[in-house]
Coordinates of C-alpha atoms in Angstrom, one line a residue:
Q1 CA 0.0 0.0 0.1
P2 CA 1.3 3.5 -0.8
E3 CA 2.4 5.5 1.9
R4 CA -0.2 8.4 2.9
R5 CA 1.6 11.8 3.6
C6 CA -0.4 14.5 5.3
E7 CA 0.9 18.0 5.6
P8 CA -0.9 20.8 7.4
I9 CA -1.9 23.7 5.8
E10 CA -1.2 26.5 8.3
A11 CA 1.2 29.4 8.8
R12 CA -1.1 32.0 7.5
P13 CA -2.5 34.4 10.0
V14 CA -5.8 34.4 8.0
S15 CA -7.8 33.7 11.4
Y16 CA -5.8 36.5 13.1
A17 CA -7.1 39.1 10.7
N18 CA -10.6 37.9 11.1
G19 CA -10.2 38.2 14.8
E20 CA -8.7 41.6 14.8
A21 CA -11.4 43.0 12.5
N22 CA -13.9 41.7 15.1
I23 CA -11.8 43.5 17.9
K24 CA -11.9 46.6 15.8
S25 CA -15.7 46.4 15.5
L26 CA -16.2 46.0 19.2
L27 CA -13.9 48.9 20.1
E28 CA -15.6 51.3 17.6
S29 CA -18.3 51.4 20.1
V30 CA -16.4 52.5 23.1
T31 CA -17.3 56.1 24.3
G32 CA -15.0 58.5 22.8
L33 CA -14.0 56.3 19.9
G34 CA -15.6 55.5 16.4
A35 CA -14.9 54.1 13.0
S36 CA -12.6 56.6 12.2
S37 CA -10.6 56.3 15.4
V38 CA -9.9 52.6 15.5
V39 CA -7.4 51.3 13.2
S40 CA -6.5 47.4 12.4
T41 CA -3.1 47.1 11.2
A42 CA -3.8 43.7 9.9
N43 CA -6.7 44.8 7.8
D44 CA -6.3 48.6 7.1
D45 CA -3.4 50.8 6.0
P46 CA -1.0 50.5 9.1
K47 CA -0.2 54.1 8.5
G48 CA -3.7 55.2 9.1
A49 CA -3.6 55.3 12.9
Y50 CA -0.4 57.3 12.8
Q51 CA -1.6 59.7 10.2
A52 CA -4.8 60.4 12.1
L53 CA -2.5 61.3 15.1
R54 CA -0.3 63.6 13.1
N55 CA -3.1 65.5 11.3
G56 CA -5.2 65.8 14.3
V57 CA -8.4 64.4 12.7
N58 CA -9.2 62.5 15.9
R59 CA -8.3 63.4 19.5
D60 CA -8.2 59.7 20.4
V61 CA -6.8 56.9 18.4
V62 CA -6.7 53.1 18.9
A63 CA -4.3 51.2 16.7
L64 CA -4.6 47.4 16.9
V65 CA -1.1 45.8 16.2
M66 CA -0.3 42.1 15.9
G67 CA 1.7 40.5 18.7
G68 CA 3.0 37.1 19.2
F69 CA 1.3 33.8 19.1
D70 CA 1.8 30.3 20.0
R71 CA 0.2 27.1 18.8
Q72 CA -0.4 23.5 20.1
R73 CA -2.0 20.4 18.7
V74 CA -4.7 19.4 21.3
G75 CA -6.3 16.4 19.5
M76 CA -7.7 14.9 16.3
D77 CA -11.3 14.9 14.9
S78 CA -12.7 13.5 11.6
A79 CA -11.8 16.6 9.8
G80 CA -8.1 16.7 11.0
P81 CA -6.0 17.9 13.8
L82 CA -7.5 20.3 16.4
T83 CA -5.1 23.2 17.2
L84 CA -5.2 25.9 19.8
T85 CA -3.7 29.2 18.8
N86 CA -3.1 31.8 21.6
W87 CA -3.0 35.2 19.8
E88 CA -1.8 38.6 21.2
T89 CA -3.1 41.8 20.0
Q90 CA -1.5 45.0 21.1
I91 CA -3.9 47.8 21.6
E92 CA -2.0 51.0 21.3
I93 CA -4.2 54.0 22.9
Y94 CA -3.3 57.4 22.0
T95 CA -4.9 60.6 23.4
L96 CA -4.2 64.2 22.4
N97 CA -3.2 66.5 25.3
R98 CA -6.0 68.7 26.5
E99 CA -5.4 72.0 28.0
N100 CA -5.4 70.6 31.5
V101 CA -3.1 67.7 31.7
G102 CA -5.4 65.9 34.3
D103 CA -8.0 65.9 31.7
T104 CA -5.8 64.1 29.3
Y105 CA -5.0 61.4 31.9
K106 CA -8.7 61.2 32.7
Q107 CA -9.5 60.7 29.1
L108 CA -6.9 58.0 28.6
G109 CA -8.1 56.1 31.6
T110 CA -11.9 56.4 30.4
I111 CA -10.8 54.9 27.0
R112 CA -8.7 52.1 28.6
Q113 CA -11.5 51.2 31.0
G114 CA -14.0 51.2 28.0
V115 CA -11.7 49.0 26.0
I116 CA -11.4 46.5 29.1
D117 CA -15.3 46.7 29.6
Q118 CA -16.0 45.9 26.0
I119 CA -13.7 42.8 25.8
D120 CA -14.9 41.6 29.1
A121 CA -18.6 41.9 27.8
Y122 CA -17.6 39.9 24.5
P123 CA -15.0 37.4 25.7
K124 CA -15.5 35.4 22.6
L125 CA -15.1 38.5 20.3
N126 CA -18.5 37.5 18.7
N127 CA -16.9 34.4 17.1
P128 CA -15.3 35.8 14.0
T129 CA -16.3 34.2 10.8
G130 CA -14.6 30.8 10.2
T131 CA -13.0 30.5 13.7
T132 CA -13.9 29.6 17.2
V133 CA -12.7 32.1 19.8
R134 CA -12.7 30.5 23.1
M135 CA -11.9 33.4 25.2
A136 CA -10.3 36.9 25.3
L137 CA -8.8 39.0 27.9
V138 CA -7.0 42.4 28.4
D139 CA -4.4 41.0 30.6
S140 CA -1.9 43.8 31.0
A141 CA -0.8 47.3 30.2
G142 CA 2.5 49.1 29.9
E143 CA 3.2 52.5 31.5
V144 CA 1.7 55.5 30.3
V145 CA 4.1 57.5 28.2
T146 CA 4.2 61.1 26.6
M147 CA 4.9 61.4 23.1
T148 CA 6.8 64.5 21.8
P149 CA 7.4 64.4 17.9
V150 CA 10.9 65.5 16.7
G151 CA 11.0 69.3 16.6
A152 CA 8.0 69.8 18.7
A153 CA 8.6 71.8 22.0
N154 CA 5.9 70.1 24.0
P155 CA 4.4 66.5 24.3
T156 CA 1.4 66.1 22.1
H157 CA -0.1 62.7 23.2
L158 CA -0.3 60.4 26.1
T159 CA -0.2 56.8 25.0
Q160 CA -0.6 53.4 26.7
T161 CA -0.4 49.8 25.3
L162 CA -2.7 47.1 26.5
S163 CA -2.1 43.5 25.8
L164 CA -5.1 41.5 24.5
L165 CA -4.7 37.7 24.7
W166 CA -7.2 35.5 22.8
Q167 CA -7.4 31.8 22.1
E168 CA -8.8 30.4 19.1
Q169 CA -9.4 26.5 18.4
T170 CA -9.5 25.5 14.7
T171 CA -9.4 22.2 12.6
V172 CA -6.4 22.3 10.4
A173 CA -7.1 20.9 7.0
V174 CA -4.6 18.4 5.7
T175 CA -3.9 17.4 2.3
A176 CA -3.3 13.6 1.3

């Protein structure tokens, strides 16, 4: 009998882009944000978020940036191997300095809490098309940082990056 060889078809972050699109959709409804202020670097022009900051179109901008991932086989079913992928999405929040610096920190905190609350309310990210998201969690954040563009006398934005971890279960198609 001839040897049957199966090789997984994977290595493309197709499901990541679907998940990030869903994250974008969820975050667009956070108070203070909207469709033009949330940018998915996996699906939109990656320069869009930073151009929006530079030209002042939006006072507050959120950029979704691909983070790391890890994968593991967890079993088999009749369609093929079951795989768990743990994705990370970096959520970069930028808020334009207000006249009162306290108001700027307050706005950054309001957006940050809105992001956390929205992900907590939709822990399966509304199950992106073609995937099975098992859970999502904003698990940590970096320090708040002031941004001063080259040549500027004063900082223009506060920024903070949140780490969103989400787990997806897929059945990997194999070829015979």
